[in-house]
Tab-separated table of C-alpha atoms and ligand atoms in Angstrom:
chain	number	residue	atom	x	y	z
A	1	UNK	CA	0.000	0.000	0.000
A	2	UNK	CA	1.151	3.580	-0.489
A	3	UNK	CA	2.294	5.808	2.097
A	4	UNK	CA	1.612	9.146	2.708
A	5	UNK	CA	5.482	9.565	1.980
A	6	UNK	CA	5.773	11.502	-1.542
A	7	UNK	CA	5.721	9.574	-4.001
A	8	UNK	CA	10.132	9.589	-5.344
A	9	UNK	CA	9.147	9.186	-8.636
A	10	UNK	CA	7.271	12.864	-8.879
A	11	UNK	CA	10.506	14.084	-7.879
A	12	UNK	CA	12.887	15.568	-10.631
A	13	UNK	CA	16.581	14.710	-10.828
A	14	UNK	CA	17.190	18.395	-9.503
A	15	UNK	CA	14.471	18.150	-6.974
A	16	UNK	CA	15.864	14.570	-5.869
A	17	UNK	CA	19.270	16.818	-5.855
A	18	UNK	CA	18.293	19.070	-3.227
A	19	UNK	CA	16.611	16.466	-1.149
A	20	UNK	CA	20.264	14.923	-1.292
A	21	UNK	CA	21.880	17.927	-0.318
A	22	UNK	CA	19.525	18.742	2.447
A	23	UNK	CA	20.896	15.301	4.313
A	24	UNK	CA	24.230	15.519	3.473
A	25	UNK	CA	24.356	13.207	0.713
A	26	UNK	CA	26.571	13.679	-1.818
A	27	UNK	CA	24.774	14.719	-5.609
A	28	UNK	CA	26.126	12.001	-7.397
A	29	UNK	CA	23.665	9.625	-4.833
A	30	UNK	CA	20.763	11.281	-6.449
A	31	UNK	CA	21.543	10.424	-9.822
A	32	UNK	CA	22.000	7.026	-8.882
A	33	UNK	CA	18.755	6.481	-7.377
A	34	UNK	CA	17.248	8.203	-10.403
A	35	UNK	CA	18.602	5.643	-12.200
A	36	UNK	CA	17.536	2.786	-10.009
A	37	UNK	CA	14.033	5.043	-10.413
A	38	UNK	CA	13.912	4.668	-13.891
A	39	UNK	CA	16.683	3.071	-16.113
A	40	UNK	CA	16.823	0.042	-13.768
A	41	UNK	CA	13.141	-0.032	-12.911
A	42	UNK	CA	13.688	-1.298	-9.332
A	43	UNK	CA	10.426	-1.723	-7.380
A	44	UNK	CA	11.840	-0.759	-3.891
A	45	UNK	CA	14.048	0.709	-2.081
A	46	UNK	CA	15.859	-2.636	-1.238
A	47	UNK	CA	16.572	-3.451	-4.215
A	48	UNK	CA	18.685	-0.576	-4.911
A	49	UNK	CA	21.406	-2.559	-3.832
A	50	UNK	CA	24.570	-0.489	-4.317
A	51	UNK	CA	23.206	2.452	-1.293
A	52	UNK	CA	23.868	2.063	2.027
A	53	UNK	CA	21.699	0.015	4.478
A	54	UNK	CA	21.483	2.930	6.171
A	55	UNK	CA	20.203	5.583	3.262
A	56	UNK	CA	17.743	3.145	1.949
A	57	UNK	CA	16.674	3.127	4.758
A	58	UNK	CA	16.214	6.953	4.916
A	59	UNK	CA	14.337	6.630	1.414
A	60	UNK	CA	12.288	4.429	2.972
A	61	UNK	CA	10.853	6.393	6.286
A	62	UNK	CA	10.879	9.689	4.087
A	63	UNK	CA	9.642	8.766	0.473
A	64	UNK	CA	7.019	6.069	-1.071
A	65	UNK	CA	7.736	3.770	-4.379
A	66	UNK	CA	3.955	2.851	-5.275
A	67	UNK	CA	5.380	0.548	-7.773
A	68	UNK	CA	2.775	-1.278	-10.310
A	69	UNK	CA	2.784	-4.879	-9.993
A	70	UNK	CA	1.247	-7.829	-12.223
A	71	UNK	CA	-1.360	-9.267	-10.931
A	72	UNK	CA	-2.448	-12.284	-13.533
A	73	UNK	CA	-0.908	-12.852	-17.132
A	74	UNK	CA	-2.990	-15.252	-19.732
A	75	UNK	CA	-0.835	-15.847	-22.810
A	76	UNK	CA	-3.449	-16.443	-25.872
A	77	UNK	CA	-2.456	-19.316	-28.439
A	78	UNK	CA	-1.411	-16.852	-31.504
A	79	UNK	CA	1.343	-15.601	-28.708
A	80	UNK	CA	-0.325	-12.444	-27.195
A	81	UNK	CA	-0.225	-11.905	-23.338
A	82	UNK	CA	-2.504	-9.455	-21.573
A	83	UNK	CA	-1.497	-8.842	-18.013
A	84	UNK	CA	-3.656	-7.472	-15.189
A	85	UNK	CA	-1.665	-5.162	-13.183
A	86	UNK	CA	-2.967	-3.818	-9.650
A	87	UNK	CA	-2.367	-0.563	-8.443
A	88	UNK	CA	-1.225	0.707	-4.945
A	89	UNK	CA	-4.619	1.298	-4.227
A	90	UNK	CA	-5.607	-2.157	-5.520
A	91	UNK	CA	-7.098	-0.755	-8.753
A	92	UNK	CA	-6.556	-2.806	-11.532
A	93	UNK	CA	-5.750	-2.193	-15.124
A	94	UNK	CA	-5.161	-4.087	-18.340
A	95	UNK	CA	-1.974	-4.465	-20.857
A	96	UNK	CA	-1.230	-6.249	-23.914
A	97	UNK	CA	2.150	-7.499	-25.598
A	98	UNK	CA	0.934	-8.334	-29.212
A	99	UNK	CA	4.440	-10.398	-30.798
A	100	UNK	CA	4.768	-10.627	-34.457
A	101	UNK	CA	7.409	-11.510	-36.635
A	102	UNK	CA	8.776	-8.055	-37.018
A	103	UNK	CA	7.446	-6.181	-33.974
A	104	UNK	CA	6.856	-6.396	-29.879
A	105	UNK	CA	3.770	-3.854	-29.538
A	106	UNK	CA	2.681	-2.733	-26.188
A	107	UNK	CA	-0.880	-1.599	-26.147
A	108	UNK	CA	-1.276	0.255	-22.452
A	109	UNK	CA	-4.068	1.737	-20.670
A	110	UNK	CA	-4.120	5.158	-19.239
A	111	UNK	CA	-7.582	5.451	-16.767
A	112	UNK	CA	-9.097	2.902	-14.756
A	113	UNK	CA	-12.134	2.613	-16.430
A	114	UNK	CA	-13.486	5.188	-18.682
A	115	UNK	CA	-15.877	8.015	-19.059
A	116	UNK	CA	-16.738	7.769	-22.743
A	117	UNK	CA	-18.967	4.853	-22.712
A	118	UNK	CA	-18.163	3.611	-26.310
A	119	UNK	CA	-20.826	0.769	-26.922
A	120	UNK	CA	-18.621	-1.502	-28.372
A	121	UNK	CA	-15.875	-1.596	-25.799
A	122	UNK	CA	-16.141	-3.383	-22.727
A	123	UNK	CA	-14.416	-0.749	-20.870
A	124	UNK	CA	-16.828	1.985	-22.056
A	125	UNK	CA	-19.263	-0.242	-19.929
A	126	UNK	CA	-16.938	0.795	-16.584
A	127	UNK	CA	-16.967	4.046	-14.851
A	128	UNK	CA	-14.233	5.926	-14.699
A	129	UNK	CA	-11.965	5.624	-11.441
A	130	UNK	CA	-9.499	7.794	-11.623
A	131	UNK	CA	-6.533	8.669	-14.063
A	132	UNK	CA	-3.094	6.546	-14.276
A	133	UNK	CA	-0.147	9.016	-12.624
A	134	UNK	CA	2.691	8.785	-15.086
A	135	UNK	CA	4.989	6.652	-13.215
A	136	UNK	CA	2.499	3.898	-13.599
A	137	UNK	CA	2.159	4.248	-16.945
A	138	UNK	CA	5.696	4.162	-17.131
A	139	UNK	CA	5.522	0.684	-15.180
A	140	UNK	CA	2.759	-0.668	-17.281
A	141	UNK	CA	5.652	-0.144	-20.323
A	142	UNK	CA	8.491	-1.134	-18.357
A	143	UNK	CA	6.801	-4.847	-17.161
A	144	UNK	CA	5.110	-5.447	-20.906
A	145	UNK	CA	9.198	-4.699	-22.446
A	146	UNK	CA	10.189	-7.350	-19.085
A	147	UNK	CA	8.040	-9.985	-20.823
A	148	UNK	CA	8.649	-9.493	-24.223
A	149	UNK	CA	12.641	-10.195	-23.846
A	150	UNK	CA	11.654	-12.649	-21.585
A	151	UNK	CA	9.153	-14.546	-23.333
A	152	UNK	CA	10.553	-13.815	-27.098
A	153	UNK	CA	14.209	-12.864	-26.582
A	154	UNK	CA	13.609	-9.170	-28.065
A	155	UNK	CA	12.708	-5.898	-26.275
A	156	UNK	CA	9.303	-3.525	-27.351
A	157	UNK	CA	9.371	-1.532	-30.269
A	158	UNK	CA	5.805	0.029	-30.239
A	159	UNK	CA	3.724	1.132	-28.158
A	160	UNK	CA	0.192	2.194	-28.346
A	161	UNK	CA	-2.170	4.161	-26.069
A	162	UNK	CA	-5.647	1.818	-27.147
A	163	UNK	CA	-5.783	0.209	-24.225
A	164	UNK	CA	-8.405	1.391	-21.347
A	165	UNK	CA	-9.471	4.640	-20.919
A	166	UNK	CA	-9.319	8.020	-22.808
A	167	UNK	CA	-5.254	9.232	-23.132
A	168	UNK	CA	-6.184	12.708	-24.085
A	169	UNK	CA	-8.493	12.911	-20.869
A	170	UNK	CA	-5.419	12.304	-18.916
A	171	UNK	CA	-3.008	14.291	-20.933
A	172	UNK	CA	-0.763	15.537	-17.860
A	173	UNK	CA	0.432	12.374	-17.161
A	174	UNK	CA	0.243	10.931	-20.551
A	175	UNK	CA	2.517	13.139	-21.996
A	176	UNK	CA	5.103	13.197	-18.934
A	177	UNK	CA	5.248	9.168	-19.242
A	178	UNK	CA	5.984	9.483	-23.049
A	179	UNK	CA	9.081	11.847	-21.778
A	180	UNK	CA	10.295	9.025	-19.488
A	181	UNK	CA	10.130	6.643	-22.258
A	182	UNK	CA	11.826	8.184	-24.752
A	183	UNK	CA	14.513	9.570	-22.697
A	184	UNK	CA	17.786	7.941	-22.420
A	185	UNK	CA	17.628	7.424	-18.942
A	186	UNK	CA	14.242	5.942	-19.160
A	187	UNK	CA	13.561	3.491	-21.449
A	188	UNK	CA	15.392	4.926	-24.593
A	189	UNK	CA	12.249	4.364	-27.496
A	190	UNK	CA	11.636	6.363	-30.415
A	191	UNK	CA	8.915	8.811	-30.008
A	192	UNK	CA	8.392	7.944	-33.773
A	193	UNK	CA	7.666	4.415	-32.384
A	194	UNK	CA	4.751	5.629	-30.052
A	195	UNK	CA	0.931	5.865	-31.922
A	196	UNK	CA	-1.699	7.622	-28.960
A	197	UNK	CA	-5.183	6.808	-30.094
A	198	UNK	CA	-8.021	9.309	-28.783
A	199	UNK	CA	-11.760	8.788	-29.361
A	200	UNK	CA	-11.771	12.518	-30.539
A	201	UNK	CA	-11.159	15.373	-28.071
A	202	UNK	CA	-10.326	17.961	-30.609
A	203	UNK	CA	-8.950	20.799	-27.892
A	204	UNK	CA	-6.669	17.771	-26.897
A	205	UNK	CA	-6.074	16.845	-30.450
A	206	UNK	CA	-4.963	21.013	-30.739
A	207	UNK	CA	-3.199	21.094	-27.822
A	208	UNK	CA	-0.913	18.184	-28.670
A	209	UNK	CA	-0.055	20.499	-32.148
A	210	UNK	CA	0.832	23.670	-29.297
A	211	UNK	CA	2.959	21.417	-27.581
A	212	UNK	CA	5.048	19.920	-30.583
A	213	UNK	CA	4.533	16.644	-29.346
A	214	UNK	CA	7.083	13.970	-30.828
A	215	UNK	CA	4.697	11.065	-31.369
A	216	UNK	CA	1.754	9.655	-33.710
A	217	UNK	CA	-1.591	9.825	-33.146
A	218	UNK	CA	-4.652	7.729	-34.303
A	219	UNK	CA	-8.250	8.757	-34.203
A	220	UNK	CA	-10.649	5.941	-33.717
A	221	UNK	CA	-12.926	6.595	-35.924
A	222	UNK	CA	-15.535	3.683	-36.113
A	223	UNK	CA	-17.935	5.221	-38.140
A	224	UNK	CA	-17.752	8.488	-40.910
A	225	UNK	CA	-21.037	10.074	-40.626
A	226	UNK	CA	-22.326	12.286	-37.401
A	227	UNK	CA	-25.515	10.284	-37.056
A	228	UNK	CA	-23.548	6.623	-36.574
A	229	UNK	CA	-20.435	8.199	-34.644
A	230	UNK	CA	-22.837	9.552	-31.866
A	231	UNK	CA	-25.018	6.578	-31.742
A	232	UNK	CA	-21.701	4.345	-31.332
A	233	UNK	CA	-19.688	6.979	-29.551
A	234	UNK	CA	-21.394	9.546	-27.457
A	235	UNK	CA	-18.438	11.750	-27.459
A	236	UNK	CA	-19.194	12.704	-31.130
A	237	UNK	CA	-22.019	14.781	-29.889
A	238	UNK	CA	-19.253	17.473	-28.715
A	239	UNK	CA	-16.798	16.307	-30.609
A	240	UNK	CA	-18.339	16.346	-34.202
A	241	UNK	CA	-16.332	14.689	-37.556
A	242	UNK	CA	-15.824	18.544	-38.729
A	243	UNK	CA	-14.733	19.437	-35.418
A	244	UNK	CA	-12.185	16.544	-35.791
A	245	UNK	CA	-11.039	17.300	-39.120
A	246	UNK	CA	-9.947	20.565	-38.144
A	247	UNK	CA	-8.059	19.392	-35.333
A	248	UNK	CA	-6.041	16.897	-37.070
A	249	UNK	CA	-5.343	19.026	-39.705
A	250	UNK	CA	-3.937	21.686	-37.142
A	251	UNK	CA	-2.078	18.608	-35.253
A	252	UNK	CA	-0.527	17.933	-38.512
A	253	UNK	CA	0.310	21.282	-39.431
A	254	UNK	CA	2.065	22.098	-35.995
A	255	UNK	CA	3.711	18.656	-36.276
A	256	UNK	CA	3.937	17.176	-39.201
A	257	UNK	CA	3.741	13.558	-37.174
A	258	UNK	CA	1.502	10.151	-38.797
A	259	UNK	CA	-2.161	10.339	-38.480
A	260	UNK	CA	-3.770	7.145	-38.585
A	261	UNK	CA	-7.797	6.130	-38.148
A	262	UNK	CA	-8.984	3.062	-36.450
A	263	UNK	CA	-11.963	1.694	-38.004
A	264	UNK	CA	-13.810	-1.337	-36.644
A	265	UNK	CA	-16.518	-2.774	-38.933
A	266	UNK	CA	-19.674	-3.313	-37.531
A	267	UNK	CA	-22.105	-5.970	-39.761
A	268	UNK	CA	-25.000	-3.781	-40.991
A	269	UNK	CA	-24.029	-0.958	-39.856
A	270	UNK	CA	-20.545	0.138	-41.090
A	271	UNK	CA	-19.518	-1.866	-43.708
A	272	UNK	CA	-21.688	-1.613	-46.554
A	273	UNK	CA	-20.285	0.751	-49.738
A	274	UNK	CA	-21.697	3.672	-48.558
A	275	UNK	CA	-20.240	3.488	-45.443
A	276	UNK	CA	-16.736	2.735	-47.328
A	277	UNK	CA	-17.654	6.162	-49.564
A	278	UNK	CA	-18.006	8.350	-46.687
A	279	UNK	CA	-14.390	7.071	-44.592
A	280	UNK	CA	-13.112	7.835	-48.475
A	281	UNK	CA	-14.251	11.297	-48.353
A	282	UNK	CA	-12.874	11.702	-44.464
A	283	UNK	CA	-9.920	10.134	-45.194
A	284	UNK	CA	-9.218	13.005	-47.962
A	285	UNK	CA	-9.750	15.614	-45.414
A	286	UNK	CA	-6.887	14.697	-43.807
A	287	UNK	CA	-3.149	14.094	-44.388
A	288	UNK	CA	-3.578	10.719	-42.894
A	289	UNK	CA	-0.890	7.897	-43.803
A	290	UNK	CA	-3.396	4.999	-42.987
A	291	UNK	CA	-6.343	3.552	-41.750
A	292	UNK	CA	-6.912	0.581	-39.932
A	293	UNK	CA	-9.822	-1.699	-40.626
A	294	UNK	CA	-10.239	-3.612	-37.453
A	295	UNK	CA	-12.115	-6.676	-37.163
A	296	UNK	CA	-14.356	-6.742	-34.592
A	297	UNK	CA	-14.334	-8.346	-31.428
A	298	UNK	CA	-17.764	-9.346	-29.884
A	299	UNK	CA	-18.187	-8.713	-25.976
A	300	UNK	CA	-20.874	-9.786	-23.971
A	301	UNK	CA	-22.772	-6.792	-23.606
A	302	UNK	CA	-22.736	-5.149	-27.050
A	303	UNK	CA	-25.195	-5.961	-29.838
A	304	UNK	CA	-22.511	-5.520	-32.675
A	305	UNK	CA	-21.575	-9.170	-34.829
A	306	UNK	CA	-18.569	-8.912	-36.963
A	307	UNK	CA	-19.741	-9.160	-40.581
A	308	UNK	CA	-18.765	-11.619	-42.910
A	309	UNK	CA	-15.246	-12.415	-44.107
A	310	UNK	CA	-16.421	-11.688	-47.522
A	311	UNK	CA	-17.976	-8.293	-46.708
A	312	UNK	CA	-14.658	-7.377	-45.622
A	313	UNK	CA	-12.370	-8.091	-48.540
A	314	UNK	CA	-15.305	-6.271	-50.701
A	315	UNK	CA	-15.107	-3.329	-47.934
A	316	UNK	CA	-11.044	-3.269	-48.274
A	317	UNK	CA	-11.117	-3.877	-52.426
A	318	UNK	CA	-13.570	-0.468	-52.408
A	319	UNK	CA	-10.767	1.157	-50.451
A	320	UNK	CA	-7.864	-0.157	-52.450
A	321	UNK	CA	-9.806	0.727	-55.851
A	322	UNK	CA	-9.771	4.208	-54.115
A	323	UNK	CA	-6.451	4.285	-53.504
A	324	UNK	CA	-6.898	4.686	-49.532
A	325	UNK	CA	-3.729	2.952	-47.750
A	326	UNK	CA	-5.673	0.739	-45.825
A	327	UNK	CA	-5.065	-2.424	-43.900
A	328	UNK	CA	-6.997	-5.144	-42.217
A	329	UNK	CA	-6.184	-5.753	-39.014
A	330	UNK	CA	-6.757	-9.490	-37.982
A	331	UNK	CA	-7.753	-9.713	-34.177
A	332	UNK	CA	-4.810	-11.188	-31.939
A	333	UNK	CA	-5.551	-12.563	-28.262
A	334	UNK	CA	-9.352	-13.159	-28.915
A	335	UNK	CA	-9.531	-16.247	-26.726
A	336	UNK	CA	-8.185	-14.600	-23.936
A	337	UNK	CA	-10.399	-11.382	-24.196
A	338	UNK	CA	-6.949	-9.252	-25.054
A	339	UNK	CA	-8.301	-7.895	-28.117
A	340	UNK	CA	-9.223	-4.521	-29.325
A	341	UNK	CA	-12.150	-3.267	-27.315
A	342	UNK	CA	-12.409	-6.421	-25.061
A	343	UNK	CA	-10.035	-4.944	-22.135
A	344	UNK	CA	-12.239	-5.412	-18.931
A	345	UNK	CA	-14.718	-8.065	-20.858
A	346	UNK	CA	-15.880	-11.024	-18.147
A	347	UNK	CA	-14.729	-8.731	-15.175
B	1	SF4	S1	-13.034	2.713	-26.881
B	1	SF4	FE1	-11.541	3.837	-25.676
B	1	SF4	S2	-12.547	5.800	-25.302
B	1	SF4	FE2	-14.171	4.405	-25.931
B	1	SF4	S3	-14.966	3.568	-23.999
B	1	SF4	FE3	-13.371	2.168	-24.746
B	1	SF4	S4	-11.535	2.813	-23.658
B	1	SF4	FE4	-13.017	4.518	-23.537
């Protein structure tokens, strides 16, 4: 359980400095425990094994390490794991490792729960808790890059933010994980290697643009008219698709980084050539590289089926014919309820 000891890791390297200073610790011990903090990912003050007894000690009475632990890992039979990971306040959130031939993908959540209620995603049908703090994030990353070198012999190379809960609703901490990550004393990645996918927030979308942000950033789309976005995903009613093209457009302007769309198809209600018309006419809007078609994965308490296979190569042949760089997306970790939208099915 945490403390009510600060938590180290909201401490700076210059912050952690002083603190140092102020007990008559030499600076060079604060770097090292940053280290431990970070680069070496240890999960307590013990294990920083090359301090004194007597100054972990110290750490110990005067700071807290809320560190994330796993809490159950199911490895599906194509390879993917999904982890549960609990929380120091016993919350629990889900993560996925999705292997492939040529990548180790880390798809993490952000909130416990969410607020947006998406009807197709189990998580939509949780509340919203409370938002991940960035170290945990940060942990969520750290444990999913543990198991893919131990479990496949190679470390991550993507991650992306599609797991539960809204990023851009939680942008603070979102955006100070992504630092830790791609610095050199953190975990070293390529910003270029990081996709953040947002249900549409378009100030959010905006405010990434103001703040130059590094990374890519997907828009799950779902559905290209107002009418079906709202009745799929309420957020749509403030966040409308002209809204949304707007923002992107000023994300990409300020940035210049990949836009991507998610698109799951729905049977009868997304996939039909009209549908496939009016993600063609989005999809010109914006300087977007690709878009995902992503087969969709049934939970218990949604009404949506997945359509037919054929219905699907028709859907992506419309696409191809005009000339929209699109790709189907096969579902990985179905069995074990790790795939897209199923985080938090069956409790
Ligand atoms: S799809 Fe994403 S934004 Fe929508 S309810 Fe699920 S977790 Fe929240």
């Amino acid at each position: 359980m945490k403390s009510d000891n600060k938590n180290i890791r909201h401490l700076s390297l210059p912050a952690l400095q002083e603190y140092f200073g102020s007990i008559g610790e030499k600076p060079f011990r604060a770097k090292q425990v940053y280290e431990w903090l970070w680069l070496r990912h240890a999960d307590s003050f013990e294990a920083m094994t090359n301090l004194s007894k007597e100054l972990r000690q110290k750490l110990t009475e005067h700071f807290s390490l809320p560190a994330v632990k796993v809490d159950t890992v199911q490895q599906s039979n194509d390879g993917t794991i999904k982890s549960r990971f609990r929380l120091h306040d016993n919350h629990l959130v889900e993560g996925v490792l999705i292997p492939t031939d040529s990548r180790q993908t880390a798809c993490v959540s952000s909130q416990v729960g969410c607020s947006l209620s998406c009807k197709f995603c189990a998580t939509g049908y949780m509340d919203r808790k409370r938002n991940l703090d960035y170290d945990e994030i940060y942990d969520e990353v750290a444990l999913i890059n543990q198991q893919a070198q131990e479990t496949y012999g190679k470390k991550l190379s993507n991650i992306v933010f599609m797991g539960m809960g809204e990023p851009l609703l939680n942008y603070k901490n979102v955006l100070a994980a992504i630092e830790r990550i791609t610095a050199p004393d953190g975990l070293g990645m390529s910003p270029k290697r990081i996709t953040v996918s947002t249900a549409g927030v378009a100030k959010m979308i905006r405010q990434l643009g103001d703040d130059k942000v590094r990374f890519n950033l997907a828009l799950s789309l779902h559905a290209a008219n107002d009418k079906k976005r709202s009745e799929i995903m309420p957020i749509n009613d403030s966040n409308n698709l002209k809204e949304l093209i707007a923002a992107l457009n000023y994300f990409y302007k300020a940035t210049e980084n990949e836009i991507s769309f998610e698109y799951i198809l729905f049977k009868d209600f997304n996939d039909s050539k009209e549908d496939a018309d009016e993600l063609i006419k989005i999809y010109r809007q914006v300087p977007a590289d690709l878009v995902n078609i992503i087969e969709y994965n049934p939970i218990d308490m949604a009404r949506f089926q997945k359509p037919e296979a054929k219905t699907a190569e028709e859907f992506m042949e419309y696409l191809a014919k005009n000339r929209v760089n699109a790709r189907l997306r096969r579902s990985r970790g179905k069995d074990i309820d790790a795939a897209c939208g199923q985080l938090a099915n069956k409790g």
